[in-house]
Amino acid sequence: MQITRPKILICIGDSHCSIIYTYGKTEKQTMAYGVIFFISVIFIQSLLADDNLSKEEQSKLKRYVQDLFDEKIAEEIKDLKTRLNEAEKHILSTEQKNEESGSSNLSRRYLMMGAGSPVGFMACVSPADLLNLGDKHTILFDKIITNTGGAYHNHTGVFIAPVKGLYEFQLSAMSSAGSHLYLAFVRDGTVISHIYPDAAGSSSYETAGNQWVVELNQGSEVWIQTQTGGTIHGNCFTVFSGFLISEME
């Protein structure tokens, strides 16, 4: 139950006034406390108005009322701090529940996407250089670093999709100084796009890279091939990788 906290305006003399908020565990207790507090202060104010009181007695009563105000304000501050701490705990608890719920939903989505059978690979060209490559020559990324799911075949250089889904692939290729080469990303015999590591006329190595996100059917094949003849630098500086993002129906 939300409690509307009554407030009382109390004045000592003509100038010292303050608003006092009352409180209690229940609404009835709150109202009773306010009434008692109000009557007490009114009684004290009537004593202060009595001309028969000495200045010392009036001074004591004023100090007593001031102490009463100070105590009430201190209680009010303590009560506000308690409420603030409770609100902070509630917010933190809510955020934690939301995070746990989000993680749970993410896990369910991940499982629905076929995360029980992950697919991913990373392979590189291990020889120092692949020389005198012909046109439409499939690059063999012979050194396998990762091949979860076994979908990449290093003896042919071809990735075969084990399931229908959305996949991501990346290629980083390096040309030796003075050489250049067009490379193509191919899906089921169709060239999707090219990269061109160009070190012609240069005394240093040059690297080019690209990234593709494509839909593949089960059994679809992906590979990297030359678009024109040339030379490519190896020593695992030329790397091909890919993984399944999510399965599709």
Coordinates of N, CA and C in Angstrom, one line a residue:
M1 N 0.9 -1.2 0.0 CA 0.0 0.0 0.0 C 0.9 1.2 0.0
Q2 N 0.6 2.2 -0.9 CA 1.3 3.4 -0.9 C 0.7 4.4 0.1
I3 N 1.6 5.0 1.0 CA 1.1 5.8 2.0 C 1.4 7.3 1.6
T4 N 0.3 8.1 1.8 CA 0.5 9.5 1.6 C 0.9 10.1 2.9
R5 N 2.1 10.7 2.9 CA 2.7 11.1 4.1 C 2.2 12.5 4.5
P6 N 1.5 12.7 5.6 CA 1.0 14.1 5.9 C 2.1 15.0 6.3
K7 N 2.0 16.2 6.1 CA 3.0 17.2 6.5 C 2.4 18.3 7.3
I8 N 3.1 18.9 8.3 CA 2.6 19.9 9.2 C 3.5 21.1 9.2
L9 N 3.0 22.2 9.1 CA 3.8 23.5 9.1 C 3.7 23.9 10.6
I10 N 4.9 24.0 11.2 CA 5.0 24.4 12.6 C 5.9 25.6 12.7
C11 N 5.5 26.6 13.5 CA 6.3 27.8 13.7 C 6.6 28.1 15.2
I12 N 7.8 28.6 15.4 CA 8.1 29.1 16.8 C 8.3 30.6 16.7
G13 N 7.4 31.2 17.3 CA 7.3 32.7 17.2 C 6.8 33.1 15.9
D14 N 7.3 34.2 15.3 CA 6.8 34.7 14.0 C 7.7 34.4 12.8
S15 N 8.9 33.9 13.1 CA 9.9 33.7 12.0 C 10.3 32.3 11.8
H16 N 10.4 31.5 12.8 CA 11.0 30.2 12.6 C 9.9 29.1 12.3
C17 N 9.7 28.8 11.1 CA 8.7 27.8 10.6 C 9.4 26.7 9.9
S18 N 8.8 25.5 10.0 CA 9.4 24.4 9.3 C 8.2 23.4 8.9
I19 N 8.4 22.7 7.8 CA 7.5 21.7 7.4 C 8.0 20.3 7.9
I20 N 7.2 19.6 8.7 CA 7.5 18.3 9.2 C 6.7 17.2 8.6
Y21 N 7.4 16.2 8.0 CA 6.7 15.1 7.4 C 6.6 14.0 8.5
T22 N 5.5 13.4 8.7 CA 5.3 12.3 9.7 C 5.4 11.0 8.9
Y23 N 5.6 9.9 9.7 CA 5.7 8.6 9.1 C 5.3 7.6 10.1
G24 N 5.0 6.4 9.6 CA 4.7 5.2 10.4 C 4.6 4.0 9.6
K25 N 4.5 2.8 10.2 CA 4.5 1.6 9.4 C 3.2 1.4 8.7
T26 N 2.1 2.0 9.2 CA 0.8 2.0 8.5 C 0.3 3.4 8.4
E27 N -0.8 3.6 7.6 CA -1.3 4.9 7.4 C -1.9 5.4 8.6
K28 N -2.6 4.5 9.4 CA -3.2 5.0 10.7 C -2.1 5.4 11.7
Q29 N -1.0 4.7 11.8 CA 0.1 5.1 12.6 C 0.7 6.4 12.2
T30 N 0.8 6.6 10.9 CA 1.3 7.8 10.4 C 0.5 9.0 10.8
M31 N -0.8 8.9 10.7 CA -1.7 10.0 11.0 C -1.7 10.2 12.5
A32 N -1.7 9.1 13.3 CA -1.6 9.3 14.8 C -0.4 10.0 15.2
Y33 N 0.8 9.6 14.6 CA 2.1 10.2 15.0 C 2.0 11.7 14.7
G34 N 1.4 12.0 13.5 CA 1.4 13.4 13.1 C 0.5 14.3 14.1
V35 N -0.6 13.7 14.5 CA -1.5 14.4 15.4 C -0.8 14.6 16.8
I36 N -0.2 13.6 17.3 CA 0.5 13.7 18.6 C 1.6 14.7 18.5
F37 N 2.4 14.7 17.4 CA 3.5 15.6 17.2 C 3.0 17.1 17.2
F38 N 1.9 17.2 16.4 CA 1.3 18.6 16.2 C 0.8 19.1 17.6
I39 N 0.1 18.3 18.4 CA -0.5 18.7 19.7 C 0.7 19.1 20.6
S40 N 1.7 18.3 20.6 CA 2.9 18.5 21.5 C 3.5 19.9 21.2
V41 N 3.7 20.2 19.9 CA 4.3 21.5 19.6 C 3.4 22.6 19.9
I42 N 2.1 22.5 19.6 CA 1.1 23.5 20.0 C 1.1 23.8 21.5
F43 N 1.2 22.7 22.3 CA 1.2 22.9 23.7 C 2.5 23.7 24.2
I44 N 3.6 23.3 23.5 CA 4.8 24.0 23.9 C 4.8 25.5 23.5
Q45 N 4.2 25.8 22.3 CA 4.0 27.1 21.8 C 3.1 27.9 22.8
S46 N 2.1 27.3 23.3 CA 1.2 28.0 24.3 C 2.0 28.3 25.6
L47 N 2.9 27.4 26.0 CA 3.7 27.7 27.2 C 4.6 28.9 26.9
L48 N 5.2 28.9 25.6 CA 6.1 30.0 25.3 C 5.4 31.4 25.3
A49 N 4.1 31.3 25.0 CA 3.3 32.6 25.0 C 2.9 33.0 26.4
D50 N 3.1 32.2 27.4 CA 2.7 32.5 28.8 C 3.7 33.5 29.4
D51 N 3.2 34.7 29.8 CA 4.0 35.8 30.3 C 4.6 35.4 31.7
N52 N 4.1 34.4 32.3 CA 4.5 34.1 33.7 C 5.8 33.3 33.6
L53 N 6.2 32.8 32.4 CA 7.5 32.0 32.3 C 8.6 33.0 32.3
S54 N 9.7 32.6 33.0 CA 10.9 33.4 33.0 C 11.6 33.2 31.7
K55 N 12.6 34.1 31.4 CA 13.3 34.0 30.2 C 14.1 32.7 30.1
E56 N 14.6 32.3 31.2 CA 15.4 31.0 31.3 C 14.5 29.8 30.9
E57 N 13.2 29.8 31.4 CA 12.3 28.8 31.1 C 11.9 28.8 29.6
Q58 N 11.7 30.0 29.1 CA 11.3 30.2 27.7 C 12.5 29.7 26.8
S59 N 13.7 30.0 27.3 CA 14.9 29.6 26.5 C 15.0 28.1 26.5
K60 N 14.7 27.4 27.6 CA 14.8 26.0 27.7 C 13.8 25.4 26.7
L61 N 12.5 25.9 26.8 CA 11.5 25.4 25.9 C 11.8 25.6 24.4
K62 N 12.4 26.7 24.1 CA 12.8 26.9 22.7 C 13.9 25.9 22.3
R63 N 14.9 25.7 23.2 CA 15.9 24.7 22.9 C 15.3 23.3 22.7
Y64 N 14.3 23.0 23.6 CA 13.7 21.7 23.5 C 12.9 21.6 22.1
V65 N 12.2 22.6 21.7 CA 11.5 22.5 20.5 C 12.5 22.4 19.3
Q66 N 13.6 23.2 19.4 CA 14.6 23.1 18.4 C 15.2 21.7 18.3
D67 N 15.5 21.1 19.5 CA 16.0 19.7 19.5 C 15.0 18.8 18.9
L68 N 13.7 19.1 19.1 CA 12.6 18.2 18.6 C 12.6 18.3 17.0
F69 N 12.8 19.5 16.5 CA 12.9 19.7 15.1 C 14.1 19.0 14.5
D70 N 15.3 19.2 15.2 CA 16.5 18.6 14.7 C 16.4 17.0 14.6
E71 N 15.8 16.5 15.7 CA 15.6 15.0 15.8 C 14.7 14.6 14.7
K72 N 13.6 15.3 14.4 CA 12.7 14.9 13.4 C 13.3 15.0 12.0
I73 N 14.1 16.0 11.8 CA 14.8 16.2 10.5 C 15.8 15.0 10.3
A74 N 16.5 14.7 11.4 CA 17.5 13.6 11.3 C 16.8 12.2 11.0
E75 N 15.6 12.0 11.6 CA 14.8 10.8 11.3 C 14.3 10.8 9.9
E76 N 14.0 12.0 9.4 CA 13.5 12.2 8.0 C 14.6 11.8 7.0
I77 N 15.8 12.3 7.3 CA 17.0 12.0 6.4 C 17.3 10.5 6.4
K78 N 17.3 9.9 7.6 CA 17.5 8.5 7.8 C 16.5 7.7 7.0
D79 N 15.2 8.1 7.1 CA 14.2 7.4 6.4 C 14.4 7.5 4.9
L80 N 14.8 8.7 4.4 CA 15.0 8.9 3.0 C 16.1 8.1 2.5
K81 N 17.2 8.0 3.3 CA 18.4 7.2 2.9 C 18.0 5.7 2.8
T82 N 17.2 5.2 3.7 CA 16.7 3.9 3.7 C 15.9 3.6 2.4
R83 N 15.0 4.5 2.1 CA 14.2 4.4 0.9 C 15.0 4.4 -0.3
L84 N 16.1 5.2 -0.3 CA 16.9 5.3 -1.5 C 17.7 4.0 -1.7
N85 N 18.2 3.4 -0.6 CA 18.9 2.2 -0.6 C 18.0 1.1 -1.1
E86 N 16.8 1.0 -0.7 CA 15.9 0.0 -1.1 C 15.6 0.2 -2.6
A87 N 15.5 1.4 -3.1 CA 15.2 1.7 -4.5 C 16.4 1.2 -5.3
E88 N 17.6 1.5 -4.9 CA 18.8 1.1 -5.6 C 18.9 -0.5 -5.7
K89 N 18.6 -1.1 -4.6 CA 18.6 -2.6 -4.6 C 17.6 -3.1 -5.5
H90 N 16.4 -2.5 -5.6 CA 15.4 -3.0 -6.5 C 15.8 -2.8 -7.9
I91 N 16.4 -1.6 -8.2 CA 16.9 -1.4 -9.6 C 17.9 -2.4 -10.0
L92 N 18.9 -2.7 -9.1 CA 20.0 -3.6 -9.4 C 19.4 -5.0 -9.6
S93 N 18.4 -5.4 -8.8 CA 17.8 -6.7 -8.9 C 17.1 -6.8 -10.2
T94 N 16.4 -5.8 -10.6 CA 15.7 -5.8 -11.9 C 16.6 -5.9 -13.1
E95 N 17.7 -5.1 -13.0 CA 18.7 -5.2 -14.1 C 19.3 -6.5 -14.2
Q96 N 19.6 -7.2 -13.1 CA 20.2 -8.5 -13.1 C 19.2 -9.5 -13.7
K97 N 18.0 -9.4 -13.3 CA 17.0 -10.3 -13.8 C 16.8 -10.1 -15.4
N98 N 16.9 -8.9 -15.8 CA 16.8 -8.6 -17.2 C 18.0 -9.2 -18.0
E99 N 19.2 -9.0 -17.4 CA 20.4 -9.6 -18.0 C 20.3 -11.1 -18.1
E100 N 19.9 -11.7 -17.0 CA 19.8 -13.2 -17.0 C 18.7 -13.6 -18.0
S101 N 17.6 -12.9 -18.1 CA 16.6 -13.2 -19.1 C 17.1 -13.1 -20.5
G102 N 17.9 -12.0 -20.7 CA 18.4 -11.7 -22.1 C 19.4 -12.8 -22.4
S103 N 20.3 -13.2 -21.5 CA 21.2 -14.3 -21.7 C 20.5 -15.6 -22.0
S104 N 19.5 -15.9 -21.3 CA 18.7 -17.1 -21.5 C 18.1 -17.1 -22.9
N105 N 17.5 -15.9 -23.3 CA 16.9 -15.8 -24.6 C 17.9 -16.0 -25.7
L106 N 19.1 -15.3 -25.5 CA 20.2 -15.4 -26.5 C 20.6 -16.9 -26.6
S107 N 20.7 -17.6 -25.5 CA 21.1 -19.0 -25.5 C 20.1 -19.8 -26.3
R108 N 18.8 -19.5 -26.1 CA 17.8 -20.3 -26.8 C 17.9 -20.0 -28.3
R109 N 18.1 -18.7 -28.6 CA 18.2 -18.3 -30.1 C 19.4 -19.0 -30.7
Y110 N 20.5 -19.1 -29.9 CA 21.8 -19.7 -30.4 C 21.6 -21.1 -30.7
L111 N 20.9 -21.8 -29.8 CA 20.6 -23.2 -30.0 C 19.7 -23.4 -31.2
M112 N 18.7 -22.5 -31.3 CA 17.8 -22.6 -32.5 C 18.5 -22.5 -33.8
M113 N 19.7 -21.7 -33.7 CA 20.4 -21.5 -35.0 C 21.4 -22.6 -35.3
G114 N 21.3 -23.7 -34.5 CA 22.1 -24.9 -34.8 C 23.5 -24.8 -34.2
A115 N 23.6 -24.0 -33.1 CA 24.9 -23.9 -32.4 C 25.4 -25.2 -31.8
G116 N 24.5 -26.2 -31.8 CA 24.9 -27.5 -31.3 C 25.9 -28.2 -32.2
S117 N 26.0 -27.8 -33.5 CA 26.9 -28.3 -34.4 C 27.7 -27.2 -35.1
P118 N 28.6 -26.6 -34.4 CA 29.3 -25.4 -34.9 C 30.2 -25.8 -36.1
V119 N 30.3 -24.8 -37.0 CA 31.1 -25.0 -38.3 C 32.0 -23.8 -38.4
G120 N 33.3 -24.0 -38.5 CA 34.2 -22.9 -38.8 C 35.6 -23.4 -39.1
F121 N 36.3 -22.7 -39.9 CA 37.7 -23.1 -40.3 C 38.6 -21.9 -40.5
M122 N 39.9 -22.1 -40.4 CA 40.9 -21.1 -40.8 C 42.1 -21.9 -41.3
A123 N 42.6 -21.5 -42.5 CA 43.7 -22.2 -43.1 C 44.6 -21.2 -43.8
C124 N 45.8 -21.5 -44.0 CA 46.8 -20.6 -44.7 C 47.6 -21.3 -45.7
V125 N 48.3 -20.5 -46.5 CA 49.2 -21.0 -47.5 C 50.6 -21.1 -46.8
S126 N 51.1 -22.4 -46.6 CA 52.3 -22.5 -45.9 C 53.6 -22.4 -46.7
P127 N 53.7 -22.8 -48.0 CA 54.9 -22.6 -48.7 C 55.3 -21.1 -48.8
A128 N 56.6 -20.9 -49.0 CA 57.1 -19.5 -49.1 C 56.3 -18.7 -50.2
D129 N 56.2 -19.3 -51.3 CA 55.5 -18.6 -52.5 C 54.8 -19.7 -53.3
L130 N 53.7 -19.3 -53.9 CA 53.1 -20.1 -54.9 C 53.4 -19.4 -56.3
L131 N 54.3 -20.0 -57.1 CA 54.8 -19.4 -58.3 C 54.0 -19.9 -59.5
N132 N 54.0 -19.0 -60.5 CA 53.5 -19.3 -61.8 C 52.1 -19.9 -61.8
L133 N 51.2 -19.3 -61.0 CA 49.9 -19.8 -61.0 C 49.2 -19.4 -62.3
G134 N 48.3 -20.3 -62.8 CA 47.6 -20.1 -64.0 C 46.3 -19.4 -63.7
D135 N 45.6 -19.1 -64.8 CA 44.2 -18.5 -64.7 C 43.2 -19.5 -64.1
K136 N 42.4 -19.0 -63.2 CA 41.3 -19.8 -62.6 C 41.9 -21.0 -61.9
H137 N 43.0 -20.8 -61.2 CA 43.7 -21.8 -60.4 C 43.2 -21.8 -59.0
T138 N 42.6 -22.8 -58.4 CA 42.1 -22.9 -57.1 C 43.3 -22.8 -56.1
I139 N 43.3 -21.9 -55.2 CA 44.3 -21.7 -54.2 C 44.1 -22.8 -53.1
L140 N 45.2 -23.5 -52.8 CA 45.2 -24.5 -51.8 C 45.7 -23.9 -50.5
F141 N 44.8 -23.7 -49.5 CA 45.2 -23.3 -48.2 C 45.5 -24.5 -47.4
D142 N 46.8 -25.0 -47.5 CA 47.1 -26.3 -47.1 C 47.2 -26.5 -45.6
K143 N 47.6 -25.5 -44.9 CA 47.8 -25.6 -43.4 C 46.6 -25.3 -42.7
I144 N 46.0 -26.3 -42.1 CA 44.7 -26.0 -41.3 C 45.1 -25.6 -39.9
I145 N 44.5 -24.5 -39.5 CA 44.6 -24.0 -38.1 C 43.4 -24.4 -37.3
T146 N 42.2 -24.2 -37.9 CA 41.0 -24.6 -37.3 C 40.1 -25.2 -38.4
N147 N 39.4 -26.3 -38.0 CA 38.5 -26.9 -39.0 C 37.3 -27.6 -38.2
T148 N 36.6 -26.9 -37.4 CA 35.5 -27.4 -36.6 C 34.4 -27.8 -37.6
G149 N 34.0 -29.0 -37.5 CA 32.9 -29.5 -38.4 C 33.4 -30.2 -39.6
G150 N 34.7 -30.0 -39.9 CA 35.4 -30.7 -41.1 C 34.8 -30.3 -42.4
A151 N 34.3 -29.0 -42.6 CA 33.7 -28.6 -43.8 C 34.8 -28.1 -44.9
Y152 N 36.0 -27.7 -44.4 CA 37.0 -27.3 -45.3 C 37.9 -28.4 -45.7
H153 N 38.3 -28.5 -47.0 CA 39.1 -29.7 -47.5 C 40.4 -29.1 -48.1
N154 N 41.5 -29.2 -47.3 CA 42.7 -28.6 -47.7 C 43.4 -29.2 -48.9
H155 N 43.0 -30.4 -49.3 CA 43.6 -31.1 -50.5 C 43.0 -30.6 -51.8
T156 N 41.8 -29.9 -51.7 CA 41.2 -29.3 -52.8 C 41.0 -27.8 -52.7
G157 N 41.1 -27.3 -51.5 CA 41.0 -25.8 -51.2 C 39.5 -25.4 -51.2
V158 N 38.6 -26.4 -51.1 CA 37.1 -26.1 -51.2 C 36.5 -26.3 -49.8
F159 N 35.6 -25.3 -49.5 CA 34.7 -25.4 -48.4 C 33.3 -25.9 -48.8
I160 N 32.8 -27.0 -48.2 CA 31.5 -27.5 -48.6 C 30.6 -27.3 -47.4
A161 N 29.5 -26.6 -47.6 CA 28.6 -26.3 -46.6 C 27.8 -27.5 -46.1
P162 N 27.9 -27.8 -44.8 CA 27.3 -29.0 -44.3 C 25.8 -28.9 -44.1
V163 N 25.3 -27.6 -43.9 CA 23.9 -27.3 -43.7 C 23.6 -26.0 -44.5
K164 N 22.3 -25.9 -44.8 CA 21.8 -24.6 -45.4 C 21.9 -23.5 -44.3
G165 N 22.5 -22.4 -44.7 CA 22.6 -21.3 -43.7 C 23.3 -20.1 -44.2
L166 N 23.5 -19.2 -43.2 CA 24.2 -17.9 -43.5 C 25.6 -18.0 -43.0
Y167 N 26.6 -17.8 -43.9 CA 28.0 -18.0 -43.6 C 28.8 -16.7 -43.8
E168 N 29.9 -16.6 -43.1 CA 30.8 -15.5 -43.3 C 32.2 -16.1 -43.7
F169 N 32.8 -15.4 -44.6 CA 34.2 -15.8 -45.1 C 35.1 -14.6 -45.1
Q170 N 36.3 -14.8 -44.9 CA 37.3 -13.7 -44.9 C 38.6 -14.2 -45.6
L171 N 39.2 -13.3 -46.4 CA 40.4 -13.6 -47.1 C 41.4 -12.5 -46.9
S172 N 42.6 -12.8 -46.5 CA 43.7 -11.9 -46.5 C 44.9 -12.5 -47.3
A173 N 45.3 -11.8 -48.4 CA 46.2 -12.3 -49.3 C 47.4 -11.3 -49.5
M174 N 48.6 -11.9 -49.6 CA 49.8 -11.1 -49.7 C 50.6 -11.4 -51.0
S175 N 51.0 -10.3 -51.7 CA 51.9 -10.4 -52.8 C 53.3 -10.1 -52.5
S176 N 54.2 -10.8 -53.1 CA 55.6 -10.5 -52.9 C 56.0 -9.2 -53.6
A177 N 57.1 -8.6 -53.2 CA 57.6 -7.4 -53.8 C 57.7 -7.6 -55.3
G178 N 57.2 -6.7 -56.1 CA 57.3 -6.7 -57.6 C 56.3 -7.5 -58.3
S179 N 55.3 -8.1 -57.5 CA 54.3 -9.0 -58.1 C 52.9 -8.5 -57.8
H180 N 51.9 -9.0 -58.5 CA 50.5 -8.7 -58.2 C 49.7 -9.9 -58.6
L181 N 48.4 -9.9 -58.1 CA 47.6 -11.1 -58.5 C 46.1 -10.7 -58.2
Y182 N 45.2 -11.0 -59.1 CA 43.8 -10.9 -58.9 C 43.3 -12.3 -58.3
L183 N 42.6 -12.2 -57.2 CA 42.0 -13.4 -56.6 C 40.5 -13.2 -56.6
A184 N 39.7 -14.3 -56.8 CA 38.3 -14.3 -56.8 C 37.7 -15.2 -55.7
F185 N 36.6 -14.7 -55.1 CA 35.8 -15.5 -54.2 C 34.7 -16.1 -55.0
V186 N 34.6 -17.5 -55.0 CA 33.7 -18.2 -55.9 C 32.7 -19.0 -55.0
R187 N 31.5 -18.9 -55.4 CA 30.4 -19.8 -54.8 C 29.7 -20.6 -55.9
D188 N 29.8 -21.9 -55.8 CA 29.2 -22.8 -56.7 C 29.5 -22.4 -58.2
G189 N 30.8 -22.1 -58.4 CA 31.2 -21.8 -59.8 C 31.0 -20.3 -60.2
T190 N 30.3 -19.5 -59.4 CA 30.1 -18.1 -59.7 C 31.0 -17.2 -58.9
V191 N 31.7 -16.3 -59.6 CA 32.5 -15.3 -59.0 C 31.7 -14.3 -58.3
I192 N 31.9 -14.1 -57.0 CA 31.2 -13.1 -56.2 C 31.9 -11.8 -56.3
S193 N 33.2 -11.7 -56.0 CA 33.9 -10.5 -56.1 C 35.4 -10.8 -56.0
H194 N 36.3 -9.8 -56.1 CA 37.7 -10.0 -56.2 C 38.5 -9.2 -55.1
I195 N 39.7 -9.6 -54.9 CA 40.7 -8.8 -54.1 C 41.9 -8.7 -55.0
Y196 N 42.7 -7.7 -54.7 CA 43.9 -7.4 -55.6 C 45.1 -7.0 -54.8
P197 N 45.9 -7.9 -54.3 CA 47.1 -7.5 -53.6 C 48.2 -7.1 -54.6
D198 N 48.5 -5.9 -54.7 CA 49.3 -5.3 -55.8 C 50.6 -4.8 -55.2
A199 N 51.7 -5.5 -55.5 CA 53.0 -5.1 -55.1 C 53.9 -4.8 -56.3
A200 N 53.3 -4.7 -57.5 CA 54.0 -4.4 -58.7 C 54.7 -3.1 -58.6
G201 N 56.0 -3.0 -58.9 CA 56.7 -1.8 -58.9 C 57.1 -1.4 -57.4
S202 N 56.8 -2.3 -56.5 CA 57.1 -2.0 -55.1 C 58.3 -2.9 -54.6
S203 N 59.0 -2.3 -53.6 CA 60.1 -3.1 -53.0 C 59.6 -3.8 -51.7
S204 N 58.3 -3.7 -51.4 CA 57.8 -4.3 -50.2 C 56.6 -5.2 -50.5
Y205 N 56.3 -6.0 -49.5 CA 55.1 -6.9 -49.7 C 53.8 -6.0 -49.5
E206 N 52.8 -6.4 -50.2 CA 51.5 -5.7 -50.1 C 50.4 -6.8 -49.8
T207 N 49.4 -6.3 -49.0 CA 48.3 -7.2 -48.5 C 47.0 -6.6 -48.9
A208 N 46.1 -7.4 -49.3 CA 44.7 -7.0 -49.5 C 43.8 -8.0 -48.9
G209 N 42.6 -7.5 -48.5 CA 41.6 -8.4 -47.8 C 40.2 -8.1 -48.2
N210 N 39.3 -9.0 -47.9 CA 37.9 -8.8 -48.1 C 37.1 -9.8 -47.2
Q211 N 35.8 -9.5 -47.1 CA 34.9 -10.2 -46.3 C 33.6 -10.4 -47.0
W212 N 33.0 -11.6 -46.8 CA 31.8 -11.9 -47.5 C 30.8 -12.6 -46.6
V213 N 29.5 -12.2 -46.6 CA 28.5 -12.9 -45.9 C 27.5 -13.4 -47.0
V214 N 27.3 -14.7 -47.1 CA 26.6 -15.3 -48.1 C 25.7 -16.4 -47.6
E215 N 24.6 -16.6 -48.3 CA 23.7 -17.8 -48.0 C 24.2 -19.0 -48.9
L216 N 24.3 -20.1 -48.2 CA 24.7 -21.4 -48.9 C 23.7 -22.4 -48.6
N217 N 23.4 -23.2 -49.7 CA 22.6 -24.4 -49.5 C 23.5 -25.6 -49.0
Q218 N 22.9 -26.6 -48.4 CA 23.7 -27.7 -48.0 C 24.3 -28.3 -49.3
G219 N 25.7 -28.5 -49.2 CA 26.4 -29.0 -50.3 C 27.0 -28.0 -51.2
S220 N 26.7 -26.7 -51.0 CA 27.2 -25.6 -51.8 C 28.8 -25.6 -51.5
E221 N 29.5 -25.1 -52.5 CA 31.0 -25.1 -52.5 C 31.5 -23.7 -52.6
V222 N 32.5 -23.4 -51.8 CA 33.1 -22.0 -51.8 C 34.6 -22.2 -51.9
W223 N 35.3 -21.4 -52.7 CA 36.8 -21.5 -52.8 C 37.3 -20.2 -53.3
I224 N 38.6 -20.1 -53.3 CA 39.4 -18.9 -53.8 C 40.2 -19.3 -55.0
Q225 N 40.1 -18.6 -56.1 CA 40.8 -18.9 -57.3 C 41.5 -17.7 -57.9
T226 N 42.5 -17.9 -58.7 CA 43.1 -16.8 -59.4 C 42.2 -16.3 -60.5
Q227 N 42.2 -15.0 -60.8 CA 41.5 -14.5 -61.9 C 42.4 -14.3 -63.1
T228 N 43.6 -14.1 -62.8 CA 44.7 -14.0 -63.8 C 45.9 -14.8 -63.2
G229 N 46.9 -15.1 -64.1 CA 48.0 -15.8 -63.6 C 48.9 -14.9 -62.7
G230 N 49.8 -15.5 -61.9 CA 50.6 -14.7 -61.1 C 51.3 -15.5 -60.0
T231 N 51.7 -14.7 -59.0 CA 52.4 -15.3 -57.8 C 51.8 -14.8 -56.5
I232 N 51.7 -15.7 -55.5 CA 51.2 -15.2 -54.2 C 52.2 -15.6 -53.1
H233 N 52.3 -14.8 -52.2 CA 53.2 -15.1 -51.1 C 52.5 -15.9 -50.0
G234 N 53.3 -16.9 -49.4 CA 52.8 -17.8 -48.4 C 53.3 -17.5 -47.0
N235 N 54.0 -18.5 -46.5 CA 54.5 -18.4 -45.1 C 53.3 -18.1 -44.1
C236 N 52.1 -18.5 -44.5 CA 50.9 -18.3 -43.7 C 50.6 -16.8 -43.5
F237 N 51.0 -16.0 -44.5 CA 50.6 -14.6 -44.6 C 49.3 -14.5 -45.5
T238 N 49.0 -15.5 -46.2 CA 47.8 -15.5 -47.0 C 46.8 -16.5 -46.3
V239 N 45.7 -16.0 -45.8 CA 44.9 -16.8 -44.9 C 43.4 -16.7 -45.4
F240 N 42.7 -17.9 -45.4 CA 41.3 -18.0 -45.7 C 40.6 -18.6 -44.5
S241 N 39.4 -18.0 -44.2 CA 38.7 -18.5 -43.0 C 37.2 -18.3 -43.3
G242 N 36.4 -19.0 -42.5 CA 34.9 -18.8 -42.6 C 34.2 -19.6 -41.5
F243 N 32.9 -19.3 -41.3 CA 32.2 -20.0 -40.2 C 30.7 -19.8 -40.5
L244 N 29.9 -20.7 -39.9 CA 28.4 -20.7 -40.0 C 27.9 -19.6 -39.0
I245 N 27.1 -18.7 -39.5 CA 26.5 -17.7 -38.6 C 25.2 -18.3 -38.0
S246 N 24.4 -18.8 -38.9 CA 23.1 -19.4 -38.4 C 22.6 -20.3 -39.5
E247 N 21.9 -21.4 -39.1 CA 21.2 -22.3 -40.0 C 19.9 -21.6 -40.5
M248 N 19.5 -22.1 -41.7 CA 18.3 -21.6 -42.3 C 17.4 -22.7 -42.7
E249 N 16.1 -22.5 -42.7 CA 15.2 -23.6 -43.1 C 15.1 -23.6 -44.7

